[in-house]
Amino acid sequence: GPKNLKSGPLRSSARNQRSQRAANRRETFLPESVNVGSEATMQGGSSGIGYGLKYQARCISDVKADTDHTSFLTGTLSLKEENEVHLLRLSSGGSELVCEGLFSHPNEIWDLASCPFDQRIFSTVFSTGESFGAAIWQIPEPYGQSNSSTLDCVASLDAHVGKINCVLWCPSGKSDKLISMDEQNLVLWSLDSSKKSAEVVSKESAGMRHSLSGGAWNPHDVNSVAATSESSIQFWDLRTMKNVNSIERAHVRNVDYNTKREHILVTADDESGIHIWDLRKAKAPVQELPGHTHWTWAVRCNPEYEELILSVGTDSAVNLWFASASSEKQASERSAEASRQRVNPLLNSYTDYEDSVYGLAWSSREPWFFASLSYDGRVVIESVKPFLPRR
Amino acid sequence: MATEAAPMDEKAKRMRDLLSSFYTPDPSISTPTSSISTSFDNINGPSFDADQYMDLMIKKSNLDVLLQRHVQMAAEIKNLDTDLQMLVYENYNKFISATDTIKRMKSNIFGMEGNMDQLLHKIMSVQSRSDGVNTSLFEKREHIEKLHRTRNLLRKVQFIYDLPARLQKCIKSEAYGDAVRFYTGAMPILKVYGDTSFKDCRRASEEAIETIIKNLQTKLFSDSESIQARAEAAVLLKQLDVPVDSLKDKLLEKLEQSLDGLQINPDEASKLAEHNVSSKDEESNNQGPAKIHEDAVRGFSEAMRAYREIFPDSEERLFKLARALTTTHFENMELYIRKRVSAADFLGIFREYSAFPPADVLLLSNSLRIIWEDVVLMDEVLPEAALSDLSAEAAQVTLKQFVARTFSHLQQDISDTLLKFDINQKEVVDGEVLKVVLEASGKAEFRQLLDENTGIFVKMNDLLIGWIQKGFQDFFSEKIHAGLILVLAQLSVVIEQKVIPRIAEEITASFSGGNSQAFIPGELCRVFHAASEKLLQHYIDTRTQKISNVLRKRFKTPNWVKHKEPREVHMYVDMLLQQLEEVGKEVKQILPQGTFRKHKRSDSNGSNTTTSSRSTTLHSDKMARSNSQRARSQLFETHLAKLFKQKVEIFTKVEFTQESVVTTTVKLCLKSLQEYVRLQTFNRSGFQQIQLDIQFLKAPLKETVEDEAAIDFLLDEVIVAASERCLDATPLEPPILDKLIQAKLAKSKEHNNNNKTTVSS
């Protein structure tokens, strides 16, 4: 296919460009930045594996259902050009990032999520510039061949009017449930991928006052979904489709559950960085992390190492945090807490990015890898192995 | 030398290894000590393979070497043989001597049992004889004992008959001690047999005792008697079963009454203190009150000492009394603090503070010093009462209150002034006030409080600092006013840089001994430094948050895809600039100016217009190109351009200067602006509106910010972001752009003029 042929050289040119850029930066900027940060830059630049998308992009997702490879799906955000979805695979040695498939997508992609039980299925939220839409797609089989660059649309989630924020897949294995969320509504879908249909199970409005901005599905309780709104974090019970609980907190931008520790939720907001909550006593956060110099855009808990948290921000950095404190410990061991405070929770800051970083995903297969995506379309895979807690 | 010594050593070592391997059953223990490697050519190793070694030797070496090796080995084997023989011989010797020893031991033990039997038999016979002697003497002993008892009884009867006469004699000679001893000795008998023939005798002696008790009581109450005599009297009375407690109560009540006179009125205390201070100048004249107070306390402690000796079991009461005294002292002081602090006009006080040392603090410290002195006096008398601990605790509480109070008032005062500031807009005057507050709180308040170097203060310095810090934190969480945070940030810096070193100096000057360990200036400096940085960051955060809210509203409300043609610069720009202006004002009042100033104001005006016009043309160029349906290549170009452009450091470390804070705030706001733009999709008019607004912002922003390049970069980024998010990015024609901006400028000028006229009228 012409597409694939085209993407090959372009990719390599992107690589060249990047390495050139890195070289350029090292020459021109190292002498100026004599601070400690320069070392981190060097480190981040040398260890990461990069890949360039053709256009700007915001979202990347781990392909959890692919148990044989560490792969990621990412999609571009271009208002005027033909958008693409890239299926990227990390080579077995973890030294190279290979494009396994390149598919055209009709509109610019604002959200992308891979299906947790079928590696060929994923969802996108897209915009035509005038209006938003959401759909479930299937990668044609066998992918990677020349004639298979168009995606099959499994279902269109067209129950929305306003700006759609995200599509969430039920995290528990093989459930066919999906949630799509726009600024006012929460819609629960039942997906039948073989019949290529998705039906609305229930739909509920959060009310005009609450402008929803995103959410996360509780991995410990399939009936619970956290949604972020302008003034609070809301917890929805999917059986009754009611907002059963909420934490008052303005302008939360992103939320993620800790998959290893029940009741622990991590949020990011523009103003005061990262907060870790214990949902059993949600009056005040258990721990606060400073976040980023500018907005903290997204946070993700590591699927395996419960203390590790990643965050990305519009200050063109990815920060790796170590949040060891469980709520009980903190309350009882005051002296220990004091000593812990002295230890910097920021394990590392990856700063080798040219633009704001919006996309972030841990690999669930090899949980020491994560993929980050900056606005200029650059995917960087990094390994956190040097920072893993000793067990 | 060394090379020669080495082989010798090695040989000796090998020898030792061999011997030790001979003695240890497990060869693996000895092998690690050997210096020879454990490879197959190690002849002593457990894995030594002779054939392999042979093969290798033959292969490797020539005949000479082999022969040499053979001779060497033969010698070694011979050596080993002799060693072995020696060892065997020695071992045999030892074995023989061991057998001999065992034999001797056996023969010695033989016959021991017979001897033991004999011994037992003899002991038995001795015992039976002694029993016989005992029984034969028993009767006589009984008789003697009976006689003795009778004699004793007779003597007692004689004593009782003599008792009245004896007592009378004692009264005459004032030997009350003997009298009491006699009487108590006779008491049991008199009690039992008093109604029989001893009747008269009993009555007489009781009468005598009555007079003795009377005499003793008068002795006890008379102050002229010596303490010892009184104590003795008390003891004797107690022995006579006279209820002493009631007497004691009476005495202690008297003491308690005298306490009221001892209470300190803080006002007086200050006078006392002043007199203490001034007494150096005018020694003779005006020592009155201080002397009186001191005498009173001394008298009190003397009395306590006496009572303690008189009534050793009354310590509890005395403790209570002493404690009551200290507590009332502190209560008085607390009351005083409350009164004093709440009644005062704070602005006035702060002004005063900056001129004189604060009266409050001086007073407090003087009162504390007096109390401390009192306590020390009393402590000498009653060390067990733990008065010093008590007063330390109480002082702690009082100080805590004081700090809390001053803090709340400081807080109130600052917010009051800031409120005034908001209402009146008298920047100069209130700027002064802010400075006064800052200086007052920084220099006078804490310094005075901390500089005090009495024992209590040293004990409590760190606690105090802890509270102050906590005060800050509480303060900080309340988010009253952004300006306050800035004041606090600067205050922390002042404390870090000036106050702590001074305290450290003071402490080391006055206590070169052990006490100063509680105060670690380095640690405190670190804490305050961290606090100040945090506060400054917090200030910037709150400020940018406010602006961010303005921007959020601006970008969320309109439908940008259906935007109408831009008619004027949007009003959010005004709000943005107003907010930034506020930041600038606050910062100018509180923070110092940076050392480096990029340009003077006069030529900045000139250059500004030129740069702005140039950048306009630049932009229209860029937009024209982007318009020509090559948006992708345009993106590519901007990326390429970025590559070759020096990356502008947007997020730099904030410093404690006016310029740095303002610049950081502006940068963060522009970055937010860019991010908000990226989240929208624009039609042509929407894009043009953004272009217009940004163009308008350019000049005023550059005027306020030192890092013009960064601002240019960020403003460009906003335009680029808007064009990327626009379906049809056709820029406004430069003349129209210019016209709209001029219109806005004229309007704002008019607005300003109006404001000025209203203010002046």
Tab-separated table of N, CA, C and O in Angstrom, chain B residues 433-492:
chain	number	residue	atom	x	y	z
B	433	VAL	N	2.403	50.854	54.946
B	433	VAL	CA	1.848	50.063	56.037
B	433	VAL	C	2.299	48.624	55.912
B	433	VAL	O	2.745	48.005	56.871
B	434	LEU	N	2.188	48.113	54.710
B	434	LEU	CA	2.618	46.730	54.501
B	434	LEU	C	4.046	46.553	54.944
B	434	LEU	O	4.407	45.604	55.606
B	435	LYS	N	4.832	47.517	54.556
B	435	LYS	CA	6.240	47.424	54.908
B	435	LYS	C	6.410	47.498	56.407
B	435	LYS	O	7.193	46.766	56.996
B	436	VAL	N	5.630	48.422	57.003
B	436	VAL	CA	5.723	48.578	58.453
B	436	VAL	C	5.344	47.274	59.128
B	436	VAL	O	6.035	46.785	60.020
B	437	VAL	N	4.247	46.707	58.647
B	437	VAL	CA	3.788	45.454	59.229
B	437	VAL	C	4.868	44.406	59.103
B	437	VAL	O	5.218	43.696	60.045
B	438	LEU	N	5.402	44.359	57.928
B	438	LEU	CA	6.426	43.366	57.658
B	438	LEU	C	7.610	43.549	58.580
B	438	LEU	O	8.072	42.640	59.240
B	439	GLU	N	8.049	44.782	58.640
B	439	GLU	CA	9.226	45.034	59.460
B	439	GLU	C	8.919	44.809	60.926
B	439	GLU	O	9.702	44.207	61.658
B	440	ALA	N	7.740	45.311	61.307
B	440	ALA	CA	7.377	45.180	62.712
B	440	ALA	C	7.345	43.720	63.100
B	440	ALA	O	7.980	43.306	64.062
B	441	SER	N	6.625	42.959	62.292
B	441	SER	CA	6.481	41.560	62.669
B	441	SER	C	7.816	40.851	62.571
B	441	SER	O	8.127	39.991	63.366
B	442	GLY	N	8.567	41.226	61.586
B	442	GLY	CA	9.848	40.555	61.400
B	442	GLY	C	10.859	40.959	62.445
B	442	GLY	O	11.421	40.118	63.124
B	443	LYS	N	11.049	42.235	62.575
B	443	LYS	CA	12.163	42.676	63.414
B	443	LYS	C	11.804	42.622	64.882
B	443	LYS	O	12.461	41.982	65.676
B	444	ALA	N	10.734	43.352	65.209
B	444	ALA	CA	10.471	43.558	66.618
B	444	ALA	C	9.897	42.315	67.269
B	444	ALA	O	10.486	41.756	68.184
B	445	GLU	N	8.788	41.898	66.745
B	445	GLU	CA	7.991	40.877	67.409
B	445	GLU	C	8.803	39.640	67.745
B	445	GLU	O	9.066	39.328	68.895
B	446	PHE	N	9.183	38.963	66.694
B	446	PHE	CA	9.793	37.657	66.903
B	446	PHE	C	11.168	37.801	67.510
B	446	PHE	O	11.576	37.021	68.337
B	447	ARG	N	11.827	38.824	67.065
B	447	ARG	CA	13.178	38.968	67.560
B	447	ARG	C	13.151	39.186	69.061
B	447	ARG	O	13.814	38.522	69.814
B	448	GLN	N	12.302	40.129	69.482
B	448	GLN	CA	12.215	40.410	70.906
B	448	GLN	C	11.855	39.149	71.659
B	448	GLN	O	12.467	38.808	72.657
B	449	LEU	N	10.860	38.499	71.148
B	449	LEU	CA	10.358	37.318	71.812
B	449	LEU	C	11.447	36.260	71.892
B	449	LEU	O	11.620	35.585	72.895
B	450	LEU	N	12.162	36.143	70.810
B	450	LEU	CA	13.135	35.063	70.741
B	450	LEU	C	14.452	35.441	71.400
B	450	LEU	O	15.208	34.588	71.841
B	451	ASP	N	14.710	36.723	71.425
B	451	ASP	CA	15.996	37.141	71.955
B	451	ASP	C	16.111	36.919	73.446
B	451	ASP	O	17.197	36.866	74.001
B	452	GLU	N	14.998	36.856	74.115
B	452	GLU	CA	15.023	36.726	75.564
B	452	GLU	C	15.832	35.502	75.960
B	452	GLU	O	15.657	34.420	75.429
B	453	ASN	N	16.721	35.744	76.914
B	453	ASN	CA	17.594	34.618	77.207
B	453	ASN	C	17.513	34.163	78.654
B	453	ASN	O	18.480	33.721	79.233
B	454	THR	N	16.342	34.243	79.226
B	454	THR	CA	16.189	33.603	80.526
B	454	THR	C	16.068	32.107	80.301
B	454	THR	O	15.879	31.642	79.189
B	455	GLY	N	16.167	31.382	81.408
B	455	GLY	CA	16.167	29.914	81.290
B	455	GLY	C	14.952	29.392	80.573
B	455	GLY	O	15.041	28.524	79.712
B	456	ILE	N	13.804	29.951	80.897
B	456	ILE	CA	12.578	29.471	80.292
B	456	ILE	C	12.634	29.625	78.787
B	456	ILE	O	12.273	28.735	78.030
B	457	PHE	N	13.139	30.758	78.372
B	457	PHE	CA	13.109	31.018	76.936
B	457	PHE	C	13.988	30.061	76.175
B	457	PHE	O	13.642	29.632	75.093
B	458	VAL	N	15.104	29.768	76.796
B	458	VAL	CA	15.977	28.823	76.095
B	458	VAL	C	15.290	27.485	75.955
B	458	VAL	O	15.294	26.861	74.901
B	459	LYS	N	14.661	27.088	77.040
B	459	LYS	CA	13.942	25.820	76.997
B	459	LYS	C	12.928	25.828	75.880
B	459	LYS	O	12.628	24.816	75.275
B	460	MET	N	12.369	26.985	75.646
B	460	MET	CA	11.205	27.006	74.781
B	460	MET	C	11.399	27.563	73.395
B	460	MET	O	10.457	27.638	72.631
B	461	ASN	N	12.602	27.938	73.108
B	461	ASN	CA	12.828	28.566	71.827
B	461	ASN	C	12.300	27.755	70.663
B	461	ASN	O	11.581	28.252	69.805
B	462	ASP	N	12.657	26.495	70.688
B	462	ASP	CA	12.278	25.677	69.535
B	462	ASP	C	10.774	25.482	69.491
B	462	ASP	O	10.160	25.522	68.432
B	463	LEU	N	10.184	25.321	70.668
B	463	LEU	CA	8.730	25.190	70.718
B	463	LEU	C	8.076	26.405	70.093
B	463	LEU	O	7.177	26.324	69.270
B	464	LEU	N	8.603	27.529	70.507
B	464	LEU	CA	8.069	28.802	70.046
B	464	LEU	C	8.102	28.864	68.530
B	464	LEU	O	7.123	29.233	67.875
B	465	ILE	N	9.234	28.474	68.010
B	465	ILE	CA	9.386	28.542	66.570
B	465	ILE	C	8.414	27.586	65.899
B	465	ILE	O	7.812	27.896	64.886
B	466	GLY	N	8.246	26.446	66.544
B	466	GLY	CA	7.256	25.500	66.033
B	466	GLY	C	5.894	26.120	65.947
B	466	GLY	O	5.212	26.027	64.927
B	467	TRP	N	5.509	26.822	67.015
B	467	TRP	CA	4.182	27.444	66.987
B	467	TRP	C	4.078	28.498	65.922
B	467	TRP	O	3.082	28.633	65.232
B	468	ILE	N	5.142	29.260	65.817
B	468	ILE	CA	5.100	30.325	64.835
B	468	ILE	C	4.894	29.729	63.459
B	468	ILE	O	4.088	30.189	62.654
B	469	GLN	N	5.598	28.640	63.256
B	469	GLN	CA	5.475	27.983	61.964
B	469	GLN	C	4.070	27.463	61.749
B	469	GLN	O	3.502	27.594	60.686
B	470	LYS	N	3.534	26.863	62.827
B	470	LYS	CA	2.199	26.337	62.724
B	470	LYS	C	1.234	27.470	62.429
B	470	LYS	O	0.314	27.333	61.645
B	471	GLY	N	1.506	28.577	63.098
B	471	GLY	CA	0.701	29.751	62.839
B	471	GLY	C	0.704	30.096	61.367
B	471	GLY	O	-0.321	30.334	60.759
B	472	PHE	N	1.874	30.035	60.805
B	472	PHE	CA	2.007	30.305	59.378
B	472	PHE	C	1.148	29.353	58.563
B	472	PHE	O	0.452	29.752	57.655
B	473	GLN	N	1.239	28.097	58.966
B	473	GLN	CA	0.545	27.104	58.158
B	473	GLN	C	-0.959	27.299	58.215
B	473	GLN	O	-1.644	27.232	57.206
B	474	ASP	N	-1.435	27.565	59.452
B	474	ASP	CA	-2.874	27.779	59.594
B	474	ASP	C	-3.293	28.955	58.730
B	474	ASP	O	-4.276	28.935	58.018
B	475	PHE	N	-2.493	29.940	58.843
B	475	PHE	CA	-2.659	31.169	58.151
B	475	PHE	C	-2.782	30.924	56.666
B	475	PHE	O	-3.666	31.383	55.981
B	476	PHE	N	-1.866	30.155	56.219
B	476	PHE	CA	-1.621	29.841	54.848
B	476	PHE	C	-2.810	29.092	54.267
B	476	PHE	O	-3.249	29.337	53.158
B	477	SER	N	-3.392	28.197	55.074
B	477	SER	CA	-4.488	27.394	54.550
B	477	SER	C	-5.759	28.234	54.434
B	477	SER	O	-6.690	27.843	53.746
B	478	GLU	N	-5.802	29.356	55.101
B	478	GLU	CA	-7.036	30.115	55.066
B	478	GLU	C	-7.215	30.897	53.773
B	478	GLU	O	-8.313	31.272	53.416
B	479	LYS	N	-6.137	31.152	53.090
B	479	LYS	CA	-6.203	31.818	51.792
B	479	LYS	C	-6.996	33.111	51.847
B	479	LYS	O	-7.960	33.297	51.114
B	480	ILE	N	-6.644	33.981	52.729
B	480	ILE	CA	-7.417	35.200	52.877
B	480	ILE	C	-7.165	36.128	51.702
B	480	ILE	O	-8.060	36.578	51.031
B	481	HIS	N	-5.940	36.358	51.457
B	481	HIS	CA	-5.612	37.295	50.417
B	481	HIS	C	-4.249	36.913	49.860
B	481	HIS	O	-3.348	36.582	50.619
B	482	ALA	N	-4.139	36.964	48.569
B	482	ALA	CA	-2.882	36.541	47.962
B	482	ALA	C	-1.708	37.358	48.463
B	482	ALA	O	-0.613	36.859	48.661
B	483	GLY	N	-1.986	38.656	48.693
B	483	GLY	CA	-0.922	39.538	49.152
B	483	GLY	C	-0.323	39.081	50.467
B	483	GLY	O	0.878	39.183	50.685
B	484	LEU	N	-1.190	38.569	51.322
B	484	LEU	CA	-0.726	38.085	52.622
B	484	LEU	C	0.316	37.012	52.459
B	484	LEU	O	1.303	36.968	53.191
B	485	ILE	N	0.039	36.138	51.525
B	485	ILE	CA	0.953	35.028	51.307
B	485	ILE	C	2.320	35.563	50.943
B	485	ILE	O	3.348	35.091	51.423
B	486	LEU	N	2.274	36.592	50.135
B	486	LEU	CA	3.537	37.186	49.711
B	486	LEU	C	4.252	37.797	50.911
B	486	LEU	O	5.468	37.640	51.078
B	487	VAL	N	3.487	38.483	51.760
B	487	VAL	CA	4.074	39.071	52.959
B	487	VAL	C	4.746	37.975	53.779
B	487	VAL	O	5.883	38.118	54.238
B	488	LEU	N	4.028	36.891	53.935
B	488	LEU	CA	4.560	35.797	54.740
B	488	LEU	C	5.815	35.219	54.116
B	488	LEU	O	6.766	34.875	54.818
B	489	ALA	N	5.784	35.099	52.806
B	489	ALA	CA	6.964	34.564	52.128
B	489	ALA	C	8.174	35.418	52.449
B	489	ALA	O	9.240	34.923	52.820
B	490	GLN	N	7.968	36.725	52.347
B	490	GLN	CA	9.076	37.623	52.611
B	490	GLN	C	9.475	37.555	54.079
B	490	GLN	O	10.651	37.584	54.425
B	491	LEU	N	8.481	37.410	54.933
B	491	LEU	CA	8.735	37.304	56.368
B	491	LEU	C	9.606	36.090	56.656
B	491	LEU	O	10.560	36.164	57.436
B	492	SER	N	9.292	35.001	56.016
B	492	SER	CA	10.093	33.793	56.212
B	492	SER	C	11.527	34.053	55.810
B	492	SER	O	12.462	33.609	56.480
